Tab-separated table of C-alpha atoms in Angstrom:
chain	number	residue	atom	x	y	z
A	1	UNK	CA	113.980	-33.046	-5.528
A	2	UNK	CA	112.054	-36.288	-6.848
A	3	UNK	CA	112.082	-37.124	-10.276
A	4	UNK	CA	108.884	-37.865	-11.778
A	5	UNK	CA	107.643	-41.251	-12.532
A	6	UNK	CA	106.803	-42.426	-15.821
A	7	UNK	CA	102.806	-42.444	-15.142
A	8	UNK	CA	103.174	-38.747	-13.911
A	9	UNK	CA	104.457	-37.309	-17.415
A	10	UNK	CA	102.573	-34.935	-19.199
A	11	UNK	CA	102.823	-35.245	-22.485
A	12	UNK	CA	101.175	-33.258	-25.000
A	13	UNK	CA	100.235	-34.140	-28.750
A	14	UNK	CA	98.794	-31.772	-31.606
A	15	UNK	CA	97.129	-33.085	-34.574
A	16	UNK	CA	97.032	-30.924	-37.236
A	17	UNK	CA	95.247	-30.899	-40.376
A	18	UNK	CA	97.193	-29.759	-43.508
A	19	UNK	CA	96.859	-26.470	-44.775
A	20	UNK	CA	94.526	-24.955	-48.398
A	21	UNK	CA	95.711	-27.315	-51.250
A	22	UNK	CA	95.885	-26.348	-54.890
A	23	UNK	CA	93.245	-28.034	-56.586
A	24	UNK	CA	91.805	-26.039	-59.729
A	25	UNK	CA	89.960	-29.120	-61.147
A	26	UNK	CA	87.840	-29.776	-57.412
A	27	UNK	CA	88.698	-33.587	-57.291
A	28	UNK	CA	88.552	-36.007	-54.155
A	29	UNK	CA	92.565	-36.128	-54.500
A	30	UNK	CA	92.879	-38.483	-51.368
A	31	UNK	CA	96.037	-40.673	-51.389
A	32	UNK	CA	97.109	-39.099	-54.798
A	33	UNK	CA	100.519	-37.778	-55.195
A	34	UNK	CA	100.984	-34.403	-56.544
A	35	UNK	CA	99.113	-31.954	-54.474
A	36	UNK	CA	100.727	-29.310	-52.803
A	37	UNK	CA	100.218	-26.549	-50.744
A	38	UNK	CA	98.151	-23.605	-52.542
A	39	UNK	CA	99.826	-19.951	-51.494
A	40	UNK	CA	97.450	-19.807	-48.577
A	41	UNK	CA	97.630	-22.758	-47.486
A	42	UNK	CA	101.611	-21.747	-46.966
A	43	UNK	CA	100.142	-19.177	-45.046
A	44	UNK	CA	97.897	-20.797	-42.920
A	45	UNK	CA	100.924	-23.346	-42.298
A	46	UNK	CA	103.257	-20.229	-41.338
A	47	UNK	CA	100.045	-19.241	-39.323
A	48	UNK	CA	100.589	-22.670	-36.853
A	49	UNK	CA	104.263	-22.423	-36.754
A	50	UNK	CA	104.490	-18.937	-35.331
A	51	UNK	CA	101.466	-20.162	-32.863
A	52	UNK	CA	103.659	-23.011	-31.824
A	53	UNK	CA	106.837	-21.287	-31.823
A	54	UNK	CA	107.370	-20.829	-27.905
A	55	UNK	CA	106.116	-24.482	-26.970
A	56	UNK	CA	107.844	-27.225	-25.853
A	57	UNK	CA	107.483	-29.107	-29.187
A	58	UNK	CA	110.292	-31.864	-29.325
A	59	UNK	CA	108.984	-33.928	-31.961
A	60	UNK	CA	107.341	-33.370	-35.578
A	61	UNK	CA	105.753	-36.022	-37.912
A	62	UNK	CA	103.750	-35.718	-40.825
A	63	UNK	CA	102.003	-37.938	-43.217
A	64	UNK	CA	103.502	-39.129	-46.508
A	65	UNK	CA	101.423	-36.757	-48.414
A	66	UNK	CA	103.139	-33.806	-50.004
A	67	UNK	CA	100.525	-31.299	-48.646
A	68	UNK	CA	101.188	-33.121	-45.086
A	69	UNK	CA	105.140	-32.550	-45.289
A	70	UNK	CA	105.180	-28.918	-46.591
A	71	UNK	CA	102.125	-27.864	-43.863
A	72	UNK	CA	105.146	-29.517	-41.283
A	73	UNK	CA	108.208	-27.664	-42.386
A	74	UNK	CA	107.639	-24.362	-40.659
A	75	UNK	CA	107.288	-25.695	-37.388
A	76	UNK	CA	109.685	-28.330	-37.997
A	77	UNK	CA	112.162	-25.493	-38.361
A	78	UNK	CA	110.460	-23.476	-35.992
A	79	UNK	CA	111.964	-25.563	-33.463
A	80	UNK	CA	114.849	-27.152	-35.289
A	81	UNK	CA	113.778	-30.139	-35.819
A	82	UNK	CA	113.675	-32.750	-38.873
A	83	UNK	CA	110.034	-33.956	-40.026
A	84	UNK	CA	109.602	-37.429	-39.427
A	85	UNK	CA	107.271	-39.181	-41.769
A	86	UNK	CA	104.823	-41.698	-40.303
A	87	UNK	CA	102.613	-43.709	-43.134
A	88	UNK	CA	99.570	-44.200	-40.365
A	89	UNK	CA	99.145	-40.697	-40.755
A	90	UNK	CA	97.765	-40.745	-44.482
A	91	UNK	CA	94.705	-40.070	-45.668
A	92	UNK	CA	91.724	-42.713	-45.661
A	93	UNK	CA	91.841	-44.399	-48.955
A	94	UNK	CA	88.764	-43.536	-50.966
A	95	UNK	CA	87.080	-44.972	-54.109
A	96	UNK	CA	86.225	-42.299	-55.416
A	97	UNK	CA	89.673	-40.405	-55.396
A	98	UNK	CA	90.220	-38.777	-58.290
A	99	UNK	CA	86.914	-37.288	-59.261
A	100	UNK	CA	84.223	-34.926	-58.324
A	101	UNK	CA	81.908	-35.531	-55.586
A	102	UNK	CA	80.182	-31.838	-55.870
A	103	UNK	CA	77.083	-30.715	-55.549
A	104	UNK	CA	74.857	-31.968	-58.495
A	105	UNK	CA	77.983	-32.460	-60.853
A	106	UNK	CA	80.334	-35.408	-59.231
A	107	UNK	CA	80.704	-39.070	-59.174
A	108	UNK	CA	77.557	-39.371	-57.593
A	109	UNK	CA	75.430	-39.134	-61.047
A	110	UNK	CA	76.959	-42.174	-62.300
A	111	UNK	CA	74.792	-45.254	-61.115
A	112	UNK	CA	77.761	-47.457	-61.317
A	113	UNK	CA	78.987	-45.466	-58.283
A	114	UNK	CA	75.950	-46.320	-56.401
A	115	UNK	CA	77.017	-49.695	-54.854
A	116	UNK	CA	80.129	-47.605	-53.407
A	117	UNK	CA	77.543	-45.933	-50.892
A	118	UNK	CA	75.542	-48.378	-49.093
A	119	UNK	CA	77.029	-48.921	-46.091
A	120	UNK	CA	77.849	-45.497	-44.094
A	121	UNK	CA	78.805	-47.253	-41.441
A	122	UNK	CA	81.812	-48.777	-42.586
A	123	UNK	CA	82.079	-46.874	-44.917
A	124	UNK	CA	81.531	-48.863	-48.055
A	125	UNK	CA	83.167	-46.427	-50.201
A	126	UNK	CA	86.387	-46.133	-48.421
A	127	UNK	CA	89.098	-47.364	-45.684
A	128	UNK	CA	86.995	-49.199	-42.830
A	129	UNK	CA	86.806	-46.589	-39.557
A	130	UNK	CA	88.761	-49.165	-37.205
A	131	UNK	CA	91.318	-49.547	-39.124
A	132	UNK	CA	91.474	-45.267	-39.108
A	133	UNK	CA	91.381	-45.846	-35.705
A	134	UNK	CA	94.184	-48.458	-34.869
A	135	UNK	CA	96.718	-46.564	-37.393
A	136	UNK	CA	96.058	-43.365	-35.697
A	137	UNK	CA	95.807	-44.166	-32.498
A	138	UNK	CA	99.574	-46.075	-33.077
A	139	UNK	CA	100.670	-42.929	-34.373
A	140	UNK	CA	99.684	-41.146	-31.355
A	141	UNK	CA	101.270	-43.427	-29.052
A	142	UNK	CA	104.192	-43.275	-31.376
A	143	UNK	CA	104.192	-39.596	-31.075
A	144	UNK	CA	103.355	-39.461	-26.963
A	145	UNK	CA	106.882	-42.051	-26.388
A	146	UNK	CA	108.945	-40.055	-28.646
A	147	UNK	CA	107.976	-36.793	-27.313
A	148	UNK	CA	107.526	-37.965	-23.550
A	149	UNK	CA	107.327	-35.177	-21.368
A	150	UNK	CA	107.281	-32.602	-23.696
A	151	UNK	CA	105.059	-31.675	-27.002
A	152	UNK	CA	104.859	-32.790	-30.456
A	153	UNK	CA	103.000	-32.020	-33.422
A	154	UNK	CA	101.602	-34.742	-36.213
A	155	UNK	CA	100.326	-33.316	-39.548
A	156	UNK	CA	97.713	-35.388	-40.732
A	157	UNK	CA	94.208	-35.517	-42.606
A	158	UNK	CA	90.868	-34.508	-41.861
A	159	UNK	CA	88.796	-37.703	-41.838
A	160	UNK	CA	91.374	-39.716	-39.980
A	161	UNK	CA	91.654	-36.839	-37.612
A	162	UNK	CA	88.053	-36.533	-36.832
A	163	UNK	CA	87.950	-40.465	-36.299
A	164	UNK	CA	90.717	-40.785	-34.169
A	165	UNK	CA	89.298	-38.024	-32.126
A	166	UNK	CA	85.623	-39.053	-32.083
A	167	UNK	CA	87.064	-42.978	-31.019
A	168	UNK	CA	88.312	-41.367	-28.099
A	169	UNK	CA	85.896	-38.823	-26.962
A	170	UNK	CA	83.262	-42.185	-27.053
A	171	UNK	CA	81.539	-41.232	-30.124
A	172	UNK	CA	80.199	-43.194	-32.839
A	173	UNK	CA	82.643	-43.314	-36.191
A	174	UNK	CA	79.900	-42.783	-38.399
A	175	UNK	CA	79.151	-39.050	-39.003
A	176	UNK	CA	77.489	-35.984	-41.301
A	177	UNK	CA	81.433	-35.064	-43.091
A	178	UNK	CA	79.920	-31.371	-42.879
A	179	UNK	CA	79.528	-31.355	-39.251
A	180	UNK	CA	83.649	-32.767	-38.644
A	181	UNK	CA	85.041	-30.311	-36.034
A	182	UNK	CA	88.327	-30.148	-38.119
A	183	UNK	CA	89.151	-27.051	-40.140
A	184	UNK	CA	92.355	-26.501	-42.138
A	185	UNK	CA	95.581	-26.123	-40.544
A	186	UNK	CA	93.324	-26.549	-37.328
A	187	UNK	CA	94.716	-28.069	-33.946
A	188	UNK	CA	92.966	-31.170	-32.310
A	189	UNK	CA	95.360	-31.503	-29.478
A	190	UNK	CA	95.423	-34.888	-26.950
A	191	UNK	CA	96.929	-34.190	-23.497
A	192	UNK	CA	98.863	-37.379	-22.072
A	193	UNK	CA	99.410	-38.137	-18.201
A	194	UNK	CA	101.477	-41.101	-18.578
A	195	UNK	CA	100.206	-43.303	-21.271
A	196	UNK	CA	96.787	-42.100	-21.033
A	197	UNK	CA	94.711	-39.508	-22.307
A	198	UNK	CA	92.985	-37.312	-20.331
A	199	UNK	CA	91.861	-34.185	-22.739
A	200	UNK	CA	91.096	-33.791	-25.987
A	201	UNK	CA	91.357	-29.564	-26.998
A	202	UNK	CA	90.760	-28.037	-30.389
A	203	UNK	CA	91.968	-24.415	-31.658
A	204	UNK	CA	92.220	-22.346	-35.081
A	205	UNK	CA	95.792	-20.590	-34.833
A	206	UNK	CA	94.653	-19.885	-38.576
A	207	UNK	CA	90.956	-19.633	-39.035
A	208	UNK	CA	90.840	-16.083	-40.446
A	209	UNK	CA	92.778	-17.327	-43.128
A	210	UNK	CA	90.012	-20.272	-44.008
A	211	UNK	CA	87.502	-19.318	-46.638
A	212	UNK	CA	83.580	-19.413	-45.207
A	213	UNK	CA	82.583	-21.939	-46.890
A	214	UNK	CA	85.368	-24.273	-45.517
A	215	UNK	CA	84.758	-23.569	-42.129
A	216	UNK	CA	83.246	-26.373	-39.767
A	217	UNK	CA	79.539	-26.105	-40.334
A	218	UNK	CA	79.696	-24.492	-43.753
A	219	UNK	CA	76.669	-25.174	-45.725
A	220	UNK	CA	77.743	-26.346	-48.898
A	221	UNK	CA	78.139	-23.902	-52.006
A	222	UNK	CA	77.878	-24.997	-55.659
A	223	UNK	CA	81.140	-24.627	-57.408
A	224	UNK	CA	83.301	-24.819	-54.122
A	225	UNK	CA	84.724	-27.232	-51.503
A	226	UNK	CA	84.295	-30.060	-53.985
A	227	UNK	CA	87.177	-32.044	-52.931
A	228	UNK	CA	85.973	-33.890	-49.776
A	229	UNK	CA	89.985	-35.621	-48.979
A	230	UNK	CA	92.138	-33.054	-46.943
């Protein structure tokens, strides 16, 4: 029997937003410390770990963020594994972190915000989308080494997530944020032959658990979904 060669490897990499945060006051809470899971986002992060319960996972890593670790512990012990924690997976810093950004009642009323928002194609108001790009795609490298031959799982944010993915399906990084293909506790999974990815998949394990109006597509409602970070 042959063993395989390095560039035949299949290796496969899921990354996962974080599950329903609790966030009564609606803020941006980006990098912030502090936020946790909300009950169902526990649920939606049980949801993922009995979905991923008979794969192959080998490896788990997570993002800083407190939301990021506790979304990772049930498949993390699913599989008997510790959570390793990565820093490229956190959030995309954000000026405007800590407050509103609703509809008709945020940040955005403020004219001293205004200079924030110029430049959508940076973004202006936030962590440049290259560098998103280089951190994640390290991560997932990271991940696709450690994990070689089998599966792992990183628990990340929706924004890097959605740039990461859109760099390599040969997108451009500037984008509508309503129309990111990136749900909670969703699955954007990157398939590996060797070092080099040849699919990009996405799945819900938990999207009957996700409110409407949080859904990909959603049209906006007044009053909920203020916080734009996840």
């Amino acid at each position: 029997m042959s063993i395989p060669k390095k560039d035949d490897d299949v290796t496969v990499v899921h990354l996962m937003r974080h599950g329903e945060v609790e966030n009564p006051e609606g803020v941006l809470y980006g990098r912030l410390p502090g936020y946790h899971l909300s009950g169902l986002g526990r649920r939606m992060a049980d949801r993922v770990g009995e979905h991923l319960a008979p794969r192959d996972i080998t490896h788990v890593v997570a993002s800083p963020l407190e939301r990021a670790q506790e979304t990772a512990e049930p498949i993390a012990k699913a599989h008997g594994l510790d959570i390793v924690t990565d820093e490229r997976l956190i959030e995309a810093e954000n000026v405007f972190q800590g407050k509103t950004f609703g509809i008709g009642d945020g940040a955005l009323r403020h004219p001293a915000n205004w200079k924030h928002v110029v430049n959508p194609f940076k973004p202006s108001w936030g962590e440049p989308y290259l560098d998103q790009v280089v951190r994640m795609m390290g991560a997932l490298n990271a991940a696709k080494d450690a994990a070689r031959g089998h599966e792992a799982v990183l628990v990340s944010h929706q924004l890097p997530i959605w740039i990461v993915r859109s760099y390599v399906e040969k997108r451009r990084l500037w984008h509508d944020p309503r129309r990111r293909q990136c749900t909670l506790a969703s699955l954007t999974t990157f398939t590996y032959q060797g070092d080099r990815i040849v699919s990009v998949g996405y799945s819900e394990p938990a999207r009957d658990l996700v409110p409407a109006h949080l859904l990909a597509g959603a049209k906006p409602v007044k009053g909920k979904g203020k916080a734009y970070g996840a």
